[in-house]
Backbone as a chain_set.jsonl record, in Angstrom:
{"seq": "MPQVGRGCRRWDTVGACGTRMPQVDVDAAAERQYICAGTRRRPEARAAQPHQEPPRGGTAKGLCSRMKLLVGVLLCSLVLGVSSQRWWTFLKEAGQGTRDMWRAYSDMREANYKNSDKYFHARGNYDAARRGPGGAWAAKVISDARENSQRITDRLKFGDSGHGAEDSKADQAANKWGRSGKDPNHFRPAGLPSKY", "coords": {"N": [[5.806, 23.686, 24.838], [6.301, 24.355, 28.091], [7.79, 22.328, 30.546], [6.576, 21.217, 33.808], [7.56, 20.083, 36.766], [7.652, 16.388, 37.185], [6.998, 14.965, 34.296], [4.599, 16.399, 34.062], [2.572, 18.918, 32.429], [2.348, 22.26, 31.603], [-0.954, 23.484, 31.588], [-1.938, 25.876, 31.558], [-1.336, 27.845, 29.737], [-1.7, 26.725, 27.085], [-4.467, 25.083, 25.949], [-6.542, 22.124, 25.644], [-6.671, 20.68, 22.361], [-5.168, 22.91, 21.491], [-6.11, 25.403, 21.964], [-6.178, 28.675, 23.404], [-5.786, 29.492, 26.804], [-6.199, 31.492, 29.663], [-3.561, 32.805, 31.622], [-3.024, 32.158, 34.891], [-1.679, 32.91, 38.117], [-0.333, 30.747, 40.09], [1.039, 28.844, 42.567], [3.787, 26.495, 42.076], [3.592, 23.937, 43.268], [0.728, 23.587, 43.617], [0.03, 23.655, 41.123], [1.204, 21.515, 39.905], [-0.027, 19.741, 41.267], [-2.9, 19.62, 40.357], [-2.451, 19.252, 37.738], [-1.346, 16.883, 37.212], [-3.164, 15.345, 38.194], [-5.038, 15.012, 36.398], [-6.985, 16.806, 35.855], [-8.656, 19.678, 34.631], [-9.309, 21.892, 36.074], [-8.787, 24.827, 38.11], [-6.96, 25.013, 41.169], [-8.114, 26.567, 42.998], [-10.727, 26.621, 41.965], [-11.496, 23.939, 42.319], [-11.526, 23.915, 45.117], [-13.616, 25.412, 45.764], [-15.76, 23.822, 44.763], [-15.784, 21.03, 46.042], [-16.977, 18.465, 45.892], [-17.475, 17.789, 43.265], [-17.299, 15.604, 40.55], [-14.585, 14.908, 38.197], [-15.168, 15.407, 34.569], [-16.771, 12.664, 32.544], [-15.212, 10.545, 30.53], [-12.578, 11.099, 30.148], [-9.911, 13.679, 29.735], [-10.144, 16.891, 27.871], [-8.089, 16.821, 25.878], [-7.573, 14.141, 25.621], [-9.875, 13.052, 24.498], [-9.974, 14.841, 22.098], [-7.771, 13.709, 20.685], [-8.626, 11.18, 20.465], [-10.635, 11.508, 18.755], [-9.388, 12.389, 16.317], [-7.907, 10.251, 15.621], [-10.229, 8.538, 15.173], [-11.378, 9.764, 13.037], [-9.286, 9.923, 10.915], [-9.093, 6.909, 10.62], [-11.409, 6.298, 9.69], [-11.411, 8.057, 7.271], [-9.26, 6.895, 5.945], [-10.349, 4.229, 5.596], [-12.439, 5.05, 3.986], [-10.929, 6.124, 1.554], [-9.757, 3.936, 0.722], [-11.644, 2.158, 0.248], [-11.906, -0.573, -0.166], [-12.976, -3.763, 0.463], [-12.149, -6.496, 2.542], [-12.502, -8.979, 1.302], [-12.36, -8.317, -1.359], [-9.895, -7.678, -1.565], [-8.688, -10.389, -0.98], [-9.441, -11.645, -3.061], [-8.203, -10.304, -5.205], [-5.544, -10.931, -4.462], [-5.656, -13.682, -4.797], [-6.148, -13.897, -7.506], [-3.79, -12.878, -8.464], [-2.03, -14.807, -7.672], [-2.812, -16.939, -9.346], [-2.546, -15.957, -11.767], [0.18, -15.64, -11.801], [0.772, -18.309, -11.657], [-0.03, -19.198, -14.188], [1.626, -17.647, -16.046], [4.005, -18.822, -15.284], [3.435, -21.456, -16.291], [3.276, -21.057, -19.012], [5.991, -20.027, -19.526], [7.369, -22.448, -18.79], [6.282, -24.073, -20.767], [7.379, -22.923, -22.945], [10.025, -23.346, -22.637], [10.204, -25.998, -22.745], [9.157, -26.736, -25.196], [11.005, -25.67, -27.028], [11.102, -24.396, -29.41], [11.635, -22.717, -32.49], [11.457, -19.273, -32.955], [8.971, -19.108, -31.279], [8.59, -17.596, -28.907], [7.332, -15.108, -28.746], [4.539, -15.877, -28.948], [4.438, -17.755, -26.692], [4.791, -15.665, -24.777], [2.524, -13.971, -25.356], [0.496, -15.951, -24.803], [0.751, -16.545, -22.082], [0.358, -13.843, -20.791], [-2.134, -13.653, -21.703], [-3.619, -15.661, -20.54], [-3.264, -15.152, -17.849], [-4.416, -12.656, -17.432], [-7.006, -13.186, -17.966], [-7.922, -14.189, -15.54], [-8.656, -11.897, -14.043], [-8.432, -8.78, -12.496], [-6.215, -8.971, -10.781], [-4.732, -10.942, -11.877], [-3.972, -9.837, -14.253], [-2.572, -7.628, -13.194], [-0.447, -9.07, -12.199], [0.535, -10.418, -14.493], [1.581, -8.157, -15.949], [3.545, -7.015, -14.145], [5.383, -9.32, -14.0], [6.019, -9.604, -16.652], [7.271, -7.076, -17.066], [9.357, -7.097, -15.43], [10.828, -9.223, -16.221], [11.607, -8.543, -18.813], [13.054, -6.156, -18.139], [15.261, -7.254, -16.536], [16.312, -8.875, -18.561], [17.246, -6.953, -20.31], [19.293, -6.015, -18.841], [21.005, -8.068, -18.482], [21.715, -8.576, -21.086], [23.208, -6.234, -21.743], [25.401, -6.73, -20.132], [26.446, -9.041, -21.42], [26.646, -8.236, -24.266], [27.477, -5.769, -24.277], [26.795, -2.144, -24.818], [25.599, -2.433, -27.417], [23.066, -2.378, -28.307], [22.089, -4.776, -28.821], [19.214, -6.989, -28.78], [17.279, -5.159, -28.098], [15.452, -4.551, -30.107], [14.306, -6.967, -30.04], [13.159, -7.074, -27.386], [11.315, -5.118, -27.401], [9.483, -6.308, -29.136], [8.867, -8.413, -27.769], [7.401, -7.236, -25.488], [5.188, -5.986, -26.976], [3.894, -8.302, -27.659], [3.345, -9.155, -25.011], [1.385, -7.101, -24.281], [-0.42, -7.397, -25.972], [-1.473, -9.954, -25.284], [-2.4, -9.375, -22.845], [-4.377, -7.786, -23.232], [-6.421, -9.314, -24.074], [-6.62, -10.222, -26.805], [-6.304, -12.681, -29.083], [-3.843, -15.189, -28.599], [-2.821, -16.771, -30.57], [-2.301, -15.452, -32.74], [0.495, -14.771, -32.618], [1.513, -17.304, -33.104], [3.853, -19.935, -34.223], [4.27, -21.369, -37.502], [3.93, -24.944, -37.478], [4.356, -25.507, -34.858], [3.797, -27.613, -32.06], [0.475, -29.12, -31.561], [0.057, -29.529, -28.92], [0.701, -27.305, -27.333]], "CA": [[5.059, 23.859, 26.311], [7.407, 24.102, 29.279], [7.475, 21.3, 31.619], [6.461, 21.582, 35.204], [7.475, 18.81, 37.332], [7.898, 15.215, 36.456], [5.932, 14.437, 33.2], [3.303, 16.963, 33.823], [2.822, 20.027, 31.694], [1.51, 23.396, 32.011], [-2.141, 23.693, 30.703], [-2.652, 27.23, 31.568], [-0.998, 28.707, 28.481], [-2.283, 26.12, 25.93], [-5.512, 24.257, 26.51], [-6.793, 21.055, 24.757], [-6.79, 20.97, 20.908], [-4.471, 24.024, 20.988], [-6.862, 26.742, 22.283], [-5.367, 29.339, 24.403], [-6.465, 29.712, 28.139], [-5.723, 32.686, 30.407], [-2.73, 32.238, 32.538], [-3.332, 32.52, 36.35], [-0.476, 32.916, 38.798], [-0.534, 29.836, 41.261], [2.293, 28.187, 42.984], [4.242, 25.319, 41.228], [3.199, 22.755, 43.697], [-0.534, 23.458, 43.45], [-0.086, 23.585, 39.703], [1.599, 20.383, 39.565], [-1.09, 18.738, 41.731], [-4.04, 19.548, 39.555], [-2.304, 18.808, 36.355], [-1.02, 15.579, 37.35], [-4.426, 14.654, 38.64], [-5.794, 14.723, 35.155], [-8.173, 17.666, 35.829], [-8.258, 21.089, 34.179], [-9.778, 23.046, 36.942], [-7.781, 25.296, 38.955], [-7.071, 24.603, 42.604], [-9.217, 27.464, 43.544], [-12.155, 26.067, 41.524], [-11.851, 22.783, 43.227], [-11.884, 24.316, 46.609], [-15.206, 25.941, 45.859], [-16.702, 22.828, 44.516], [-15.159, 19.983, 46.491], [-17.477, 17.116, 45.703], [-17.887, 17.511, 41.967], [-16.207, 14.519, 40.021], [-14.129, 15.204, 36.971], [-16.066, 15.004, 33.503], [-16.517, 11.373, 32.158], [-14.563, 10.372, 29.008], [-11.196, 11.801, 30.126], [-9.667, 15.004, 29.405], [-10.396, 17.327, 26.428], [-7.038, 16.519, 25.168], [-7.574, 12.677, 25.259], [-10.902, 13.201, 23.577], [-9.574, 15.21, 20.822], [-6.805, 12.742, 19.948], [-9.407, 9.855, 19.998], [-11.451, 11.974, 17.533], [-8.498, 12.684, 15.396], [-7.687, 8.91, 15.322], [-11.339, 7.885, 14.609], [-11.581, 10.459, 11.746], [-8.365, 9.172, 10.24], [-9.218, 5.671, 10.245], [-12.706, 6.571, 8.855], [-10.868, 8.625, 5.994], [-8.365, 5.936, 5.308], [-11.161, 3.344, 4.952], [-13.226, 5.582, 2.63], [-10.288, 6.417, 0.494], [-9.264, 2.36, 0.101], [-12.842, 1.652, -0.414], [-11.705, -1.907, -0.421], [-13.25, -4.803, 1.492], [-11.069, -7.518, 2.844], [-13.032, -9.99, 0.45], [-11.943, -7.94, -2.666], [-8.145, -7.951, -1.369], [-8.277, -11.684, -1.105], [-9.83, -11.954, -4.489], [-7.087, -9.948, -5.963], [-4.475, -11.77, -4.327], [-5.991, -15.012, -5.42], [-6.213, -13.89, -9.098], [-2.454, -12.66, -8.818], [-1.391, -15.987, -7.655], [-3.279, -17.751, -10.344], [-1.858, -15.333, -13.086], [1.63, -15.913, -11.72], [0.931, -19.687, -12.293], [-0.263, -19.036, -15.877], [3.012, -17.013, -16.646], [5.103, -19.861, -15.126], [3.183, -22.664, -17.225], [3.692, -20.365, -20.427], [7.658, -20.139, -19.465], [7.976, -23.857, -18.828], [6.144, -24.841, -21.906], [8.355, -22.339, -23.99], [11.302, -23.957, -22.426], [9.99, -27.5, -23.025], [8.886, -26.843, -26.792], [12.104, -25.178, -27.552], [10.835, -24.219, -30.992], [12.129, -21.555, -33.1], [10.254, -18.192, -33.093], [7.765, -19.247, -30.485], [8.592, -16.945, -27.566], [6.28, -14.194, -28.874], [3.29, -16.841, -28.798], [4.273, -17.917, -25.392], [4.59, -14.435, -24.076], [1.241, -13.527, -25.47], [-0.347, -16.886, -24.335], [0.995, -16.37, -20.649], [-0.352, -12.784, -20.476], [-3.514, -13.707, -21.9], [-4.262, -16.542, -19.506], [-3.189, -14.452, -16.666], [-5.262, -11.543, -17.47], [-8.391, -13.716, -17.873], [-8.164, -14.417, -14.145], [-9.296, -10.744, -13.515], [-7.484, -7.705, -12.452], [-5.185, -9.301, -10.006], [-3.958, -11.716, -12.745], [-3.388, -8.824, -15.278], [-1.414, -6.922, -12.486], [0.717, -10.07, -11.943], [1.202, -10.544, -15.9], [2.209, -6.877, -16.036], [4.748, -6.87, -13.091], [6.339, -10.283, -14.221], [6.706, -9.383, -17.933], [8.115, -5.983, -17.062], [10.568, -7.543, -14.697], [11.683, -9.97, -17.065], [12.333, -7.54, -19.839], [14.169, -5.317, -17.796], [16.292, -8.165, -16.211], [16.813, -9.236, -19.691], [17.974, -5.771, -20.811], [20.647, -5.737, -18.185], [21.977, -9.195, -18.887], [22.201, -8.341, -22.489], [24.272, -5.261, -21.61], [26.569, -7.326, -19.718], [26.898, -9.844, -22.324], [27.137, -7.755, -25.338], [27.835, -4.346, -24.171], [25.928, -1.264, -25.283], [25.488, -2.565, -28.804], [21.56, -2.455, -28.773], [21.383, -6.078, -29.217], [18.147, -7.287, -28.042], [16.557, -4.063, -27.854], [14.238, -4.773, -30.948], [13.668, -8.171, -29.451], [12.523, -6.822, -26.181], [10.183, -4.319, -27.706], [8.586, -7.026, -29.685], [8.262, -9.303, -26.544], [6.49, -6.225, -24.859], [4.082, -5.918, -27.66], [3.089, -9.562, -27.582], [2.787, -9.234, -23.745], [0.345, -6.112, -24.243], [-1.472, -8.083, -27.015], [-2.201, -11.048, -24.611], [-3.139, -8.871, -21.666], [-5.608, -6.91, -23.786], [-7.546, -10.052, -24.398], [-6.534, -10.78, -28.026], [-6.059, -14.16, -29.276], [-2.379, -15.376, -28.617], [-2.416, -17.58, -31.624], [-1.738, -14.302, -33.662], [2.045, -15.223, -32.803], [1.87, -18.945, -33.21], [4.664, -20.295, -35.472], [3.803, -22.717, -38.089], [4.459, -26.135, -37.09], [4.373, -25.585, -33.274], [2.979, -28.762, -31.812], [-0.868, -28.629, -30.978], [-0.092, -29.482, -27.379], [0.744, -25.973, -26.834]], "C": [[6.126, 23.602, 27.347], [6.969, 22.959, 30.158], [7.435, 21.678, 32.936], [6.491, 20.228, 36.0], [7.804, 17.451, 36.599], [6.86, 14.776, 35.579], [4.706, 15.273, 33.267], [3.694, 18.373, 33.248], [1.881, 21.189, 32.054], [0.307, 23.526, 31.089], [-2.764, 24.961, 30.756], [-2.366, 28.032, 30.628], [-1.618, 28.054, 27.337], [-3.299, 25.036, 26.442], [-5.353, 22.987, 25.37], [-7.135, 21.32, 23.498], [-6.092, 22.27, 20.402], [-5.343, 25.337, 21.341], [-6.161, 27.289, 23.479], [-6.258, 29.722, 25.666], [-5.733, 30.678, 28.732], [-4.742, 32.009, 31.36], [-2.867, 32.755, 33.856], [-1.931, 32.159, 37.089], [-0.951, 31.981, 40.047], [0.808, 29.193, 41.482], [2.582, 26.852, 42.426], [3.543, 24.093, 41.825], [1.657, 22.614, 43.601], [-0.864, 23.227, 42.061], [0.191, 22.187, 39.147], [0.604, 19.27, 40.094], [-2.488, 18.606, 40.898], [-3.721, 19.157, 38.165], [-1.896, 17.396, 36.263], [-2.266, 14.686, 37.624], [-5.293, 14.388, 37.472], [-6.987, 15.691, 35.077], [-7.794, 19.033, 35.322], [-8.631, 22.092, 35.002], [-8.623, 23.608, 37.754], [-7.892, 24.894, 40.409], [-8.23, 25.221, 43.326], [-10.623, 26.927, 43.339], [-12.556, 24.718, 42.214], [-12.071, 22.889, 44.646], [-13.418, 24.634, 46.724], [-15.944, 24.812, 45.515], [-15.871, 21.399, 44.772], [-15.598, 18.509, 46.131], [-17.886, 16.844, 44.28], [-16.652, 16.762, 41.138], [-15.722, 15.206, 38.601], [-15.002, 14.667, 35.748], [-15.78, 13.522, 33.02], [-15.895, 11.427, 30.699], [-13.144, 11.042, 29.056], [-11.167, 13.268, 29.973], [-10.022, 15.585, 28.022], [-9.284, 16.96, 25.423], [-7.181, 15.133, 24.647], [-8.679, 12.453, 24.26], [-10.764, 13.616, 22.196], [-8.55, 14.351, 20.153], [-7.494, 11.493, 19.549], [-10.171, 10.374, 18.84], [-10.49, 12.013, 16.306], [-8.189, 11.207, 14.963], [-8.937, 8.157, 14.794], [-11.628, 8.446, 13.129], [-10.619, 10.091, 10.756], [-8.618, 7.822, 9.826], [-10.489, 5.663, 9.487], [-12.301, 7.056, 7.356], [-10.224, 7.483, 5.259], [-9.324, 4.651, 4.71], [-12.102, 3.709, 3.799], [-12.38, 5.794, 1.52], [-9.788, 5.066, -0.148], [-10.631, 2.189, -0.587], [-12.689, 0.197, -0.848], [-12.27, -2.766, 0.609], [-12.047, -5.877, 1.616], [-11.363, -8.565, 1.85], [-12.488, -9.5, -0.947], [-10.27, -8.048, -2.629], [-8.013, -9.325, -1.596], [-8.598, -12.042, -2.451], [-8.76, -11.503, -5.441], [-5.773, -10.579, -5.886], [-4.524, -13.083, -4.774], [-5.798, -14.932, -6.893], [-4.631, -13.662, -9.357], [-1.769, -13.884, -8.746], [-1.571, -16.83, -8.696], [-2.527, -17.304, -11.53], [-0.3, -15.654, -12.996], [1.736, -17.446, -12.209], [0.913, -19.722, -13.661], [0.832, -18.518, -16.476], [3.942, -18.037, -16.508], [4.853, -21.062, -15.996], [3.597, -22.224, -18.546], [5.198, -20.566, -20.494], [7.968, -21.494, -19.51], [7.385, -24.402, -20.201], [6.961, -24.323, -23.089], [9.557, -23.226, -23.833], [11.239, -25.456, -22.918], [9.899, -27.6, -24.658], [10.208, -26.386, -27.42], [12.127, -25.002, -29.022], [11.064, -22.786, -31.283], [11.255, -20.633, -33.276], [8.986, -18.335, -32.336], [7.642, -18.421, -29.255], [7.652, -15.899, -27.646], [4.93, -14.878, -28.512], [3.21, -17.109, -27.182], [4.148, -16.707, -24.35], [3.187, -13.962, -24.073], [0.17, -14.483, -24.817], [-0.181, -16.716, -22.733], [0.221, -15.044, -20.124], [-1.782, -12.872, -20.603], [-4.21, -14.59, -20.988], [-4.24, -15.678, -18.178], [-4.145, -13.437, -16.429], [-6.754, -11.951, -17.575], [-8.764, -13.956, -16.531], [-8.861, -13.104, -13.562], [-8.018, -9.751, -13.248], [-6.239, -7.987, -11.485], [-4.298, -10.17, -10.99], [-3.337, -10.8, -13.81], [-2.362, -8.12, -14.487], [-0.275, -7.847, -12.745], [1.453, -10.229, -13.399], [2.126, -9.445, -16.134], [3.623, -6.906, -15.22], [5.828, -7.981, -13.591], [6.845, -10.104, -15.579], [7.576, -8.215, -17.872], [9.456, -6.235, -16.531], [11.476, -8.346, -15.442], [12.323, -9.395, -18.167], [13.356, -6.933, -19.43], [15.409, -6.08, -17.174], [16.959, -8.54, -17.558], [17.884, -8.155, -20.198], [19.434, -5.614, -20.22], [21.619, -6.804, -18.378], [22.596, -9.097, -20.25], [23.33, -7.315, -22.498], [25.571, -5.89, -21.159], [27.295, -8.313, -20.656], [27.477, -9.224, -23.741], [27.626, -6.263, -25.592], [26.679, -3.329, -24.769], [25.889, -1.054, -26.835], [24.121, -2.341, -29.467], [21.045, -3.878, -29.12], [20.383, -6.422, -28.111], [17.062, -6.338, -27.759], [15.249, -4.278, -28.718], [13.482, -5.996, -30.419], [12.724, -7.946, -28.146], [11.338, -6.019, -26.356], [9.071, -5.142, -28.318], [8.026, -8.014, -28.57], [7.128, -8.42, -25.677], [5.196, -5.964, -25.572], [3.378, -7.017, -27.527], [2.648, -9.663, -26.02], [1.46, -8.34, -23.791], [-0.814, -6.748, -25.007], [-2.28, -9.15, -26.129], [-2.77, -10.472, -23.347], [-4.36, -8.147, -22.028], [-6.781, -7.889, -24.201], [-7.575, -10.657, -25.804], [-6.009, -12.145, -28.114], [-4.366, -14.221, -29.648], [-1.97, -16.241, -29.761], [-1.921, -16.622, -32.855], [-0.148, -14.773, -33.907], [2.388, -16.572, -32.726], [2.712, -19.029, -34.303], [4.029, -21.34, -36.225], [4.481, -23.879, -37.507], [4.635, -26.315, -35.577], [3.382, -26.709, -32.941], [1.631, -28.4, -31.168], [-0.95, -28.787, -29.343], [0.224, -28.158, -26.754], [-0.135, -24.884, -27.42]], "O": [[6.765, 22.55, 27.318], [5.78, 22.764, 30.41], [8.271, 22.506, 33.297], [5.591, 19.394, 35.902], [8.212, 17.488, 35.438], [5.862, 14.231, 36.051], [3.752, 14.924, 32.571], [4.774, 18.927, 33.457], [0.835, 21.062, 32.69], [0.506, 23.671, 29.883], [-3.832, 25.233, 30.208], [-3.072, 29.036, 30.528], [-2.12, 28.822, 26.516], [-2.956, 24.198, 27.277], [-4.463, 22.842, 24.532], [-7.948, 22.234, 23.357], [-6.264, 22.721, 19.27], [-4.992, 26.361, 20.755], [-5.658, 26.605, 24.371], [-7.369, 30.225, 25.503], [-4.562, 30.787, 28.366], [-4.955, 30.898, 31.844], [-2.813, 33.983, 33.921], [-1.196, 31.254, 36.693], [-1.788, 32.364, 40.865], [1.6, 29.056, 40.55], [1.64, 26.069, 42.298], [2.969, 23.288, 41.091], [1.259, 21.453, 43.498], [-1.917, 22.663, 41.762], [-0.397, 21.72, 38.171], [0.427, 18.179, 39.553], [-3.078, 17.527, 40.833], [-4.623, 18.755, 37.431], [-2.121, 16.769, 35.227], [-2.335, 13.497, 37.314], [-6.222, 13.586, 37.565], [-7.919, 15.438, 34.313], [-6.682, 19.494, 35.579], [-8.296, 23.235, 34.691], [-7.632, 22.934, 38.031], [-8.967, 24.44, 40.803], [-9.066, 24.656, 44.031], [-11.482, 26.795, 44.211], [-13.696, 24.449, 42.593], [-12.717, 22.064, 45.292], [-14.213, 24.208, 47.562], [-17.028, 24.807, 46.098], [-15.386, 20.759, 43.838], [-14.823, 17.555, 46.076], [-18.551, 15.843, 44.014], [-15.478, 17.123, 41.057], [-16.467, 15.972, 37.991], [-15.536, 13.564, 35.869], [-14.614, 13.133, 33.078], [-16.138, 12.317, 29.884], [-12.637, 11.486, 28.025], [-12.162, 13.988, 30.055], [-10.187, 14.813, 27.078], [-9.556, 16.812, 24.232], [-6.975, 14.875, 23.462], [-8.48, 11.748, 23.27], [-11.257, 13.003, 21.249], [-8.57, 14.355, 18.923], [-7.155, 10.816, 18.578], [-10.34, 9.589, 17.906], [-10.963, 11.606, 15.245], [-8.256, 11.033, 13.746], [-8.762, 7.21, 14.028], [-12.029, 7.735, 12.208], [-11.085, 9.91, 9.631], [-8.364, 7.54, 8.655], [-10.528, 4.876, 8.541], [-12.798, 6.517, 6.368], [-10.578, 7.148, 4.129], [-9.122, 4.153, 3.602], [-12.473, 2.955, 2.9], [-12.923, 5.688, 0.42], [-9.449, 5.016, -1.33], [-10.738, 2.092, -1.809], [-13.309, -0.21, -1.83], [-11.991, -2.431, 1.761], [-11.144, -5.98, 0.785], [-10.348, -9.151, 1.474], [-12.154, -10.407, -1.71], [-9.57, -8.446, -3.56], [-7.184, -9.612, -2.459], [-7.852, -12.875, -2.964], [-8.427, -12.218, -6.386], [-5.015, -10.772, -6.837], [-3.487, -13.639, -5.136], [-5.297, -15.889, -7.483], [-4.142, -14.186, -10.358], [-0.944, -14.147, -9.622], [-0.61, -17.506, -9.065], [-1.929, -18.108, -12.245], [0.369, -15.892, -14.002], [2.603, -17.809, -13.004], [1.821, -20.264, -14.291], [1.058, -18.981, -17.594], [4.71, -18.261, -17.444], [5.81, -21.694, -16.446], [4.27, -23.0, -19.224], [5.672, -21.214, -21.427], [8.872, -21.814, -20.282], [8.088, -25.239, -20.767], [7.229, -25.031, -24.059], [10.049, -23.796, -24.807], [12.213, -25.999, -23.441], [10.517, -28.46, -25.287], [10.419, -26.886, -28.524], [13.039, -25.405, -29.743], [10.775, -21.85, -30.537], [10.177, -20.983, -33.756], [7.984, -17.73, -32.714], [6.623, -18.537, -28.574], [7.051, -15.676, -26.595], [4.235, -14.285, -27.687], [2.239, -16.802, -26.49], [3.52, -16.78, -23.293], [2.643, -13.591, -23.033], [-0.873, -14.026, -24.349], [-1.253, -16.787, -22.132], [-0.488, -15.135, -19.122], [-2.568, -12.324, -19.831], [-5.359, -14.306, -20.65], [-5.274, -15.581, -17.517], [-4.676, -13.32, -15.325], [-7.643, -11.144, -17.302], [-9.972, -13.94, -16.293], [-9.627, -13.257, -12.611], [-6.882, -9.919, -13.692], [-5.309, -7.18, -11.477], [-3.08, -10.059, -10.85], [-2.199, -11.049, -14.208], [-1.263, -7.968, -15.02], [0.714, -7.507, -13.394], [2.677, -10.187, -13.52], [3.293, -9.649, -16.469], [4.698, -6.807, -15.812], [7.019, -7.672, -13.618], [8.022, -10.397, -15.79], [8.604, -8.236, -18.548], [10.49, -5.754, -16.994], [12.699, -8.231, -15.364], [13.477, -9.696, -18.473], [14.443, -6.971, -20.005], [16.522, -5.567, -17.29], [18.189, -8.497, -17.608], [19.068, -8.391, -20.437], [20.441, -5.234, -20.817], [22.831, -6.601, -18.439], [23.743, -9.452, -20.521], [24.322, -7.51, -23.2], [26.652, -5.642, -21.694], [28.522, -8.411, -20.687], [28.528, -9.607, -24.255], [28.012, -5.724, -26.629], [25.644, -3.852, -25.183], [26.058, 0.008, -27.434], [23.918, -2.169, -30.669], [19.931, -4.146, -29.57], [20.552, -6.247, -26.904], [16.019, -6.707, -27.221], [14.134, -4.209, -28.202], [12.253, -6.049, -30.36], [11.691, -8.588, -27.957], [10.389, -6.152, -25.583], [7.893, -4.839, -28.131], [6.84, -8.339, -28.536], [6.095, -8.949, -25.267], [4.178, -5.738, -24.918], [2.183, -6.874, -27.269], [1.594, -10.254, -25.784], [0.443, -8.86, -23.331], [-1.992, -6.613, -24.675], [-3.505, -9.244, -26.195], [-3.647, -11.129, -22.785], [-5.261, -7.927, -21.219], [-7.875, -7.478, -24.587], [-8.42, -11.515, -26.061], [-5.321, -12.644, -27.223], [-3.764, -13.624, -30.539], [-0.765, -16.44, -29.916], [-1.242, -17.048, -33.789], [0.353, -15.061, -34.994], [3.483, -16.95, -32.311], [2.484, -18.349, -35.303], [3.298, -22.156, -35.665], [5.617, -23.736, -37.055], [5.096, -27.382, -35.172], [2.273, -26.748, -33.474], [1.583, -27.499, -30.331], [-1.827, -28.282, -28.642], [-0.054, -28.014, -25.563], [-0.08, -23.739, -26.971]]}, "num_chains": 1, "name": "protein.A"}
């Protein structure tokens, strides 16, 4: 749309919400005056009806943009369909699940028991998933991040020899086992202290 004057637009070619309006020849000063005043009527129409106030609620373009904003907000809230309380619960569960994963990792380091890592993987995921959807999500993210970072460090240490790939797959299987709610004691090695 071409500009007319300072910050004023020609509304005679395209109206509010993109509707076409007939173009009327009026001089630029009069056009600038009625466009900048915020009314859609031609100067001639205002002269014929001098005491009529502009419609309440602003211009049609302002009303149209407000409607678009309102519809957009309404659709977003319908699509999300989540109340703030559910988000708070999800985040709380995720935090608790993260603590469960950290506790299992700390216990694994403290126990330092041969062939016990699968048990601790399964136990951490099991405890986190029992917290709810937030805990299960946190367990999956942490488990995947740990295995991916381990894959990178193994490549740096051992090159592309495939060292650790089998172990990583076994760890992921234990992670899934625990997240699915199955008993982590399936992976418990014989002789692991009952403290764990």
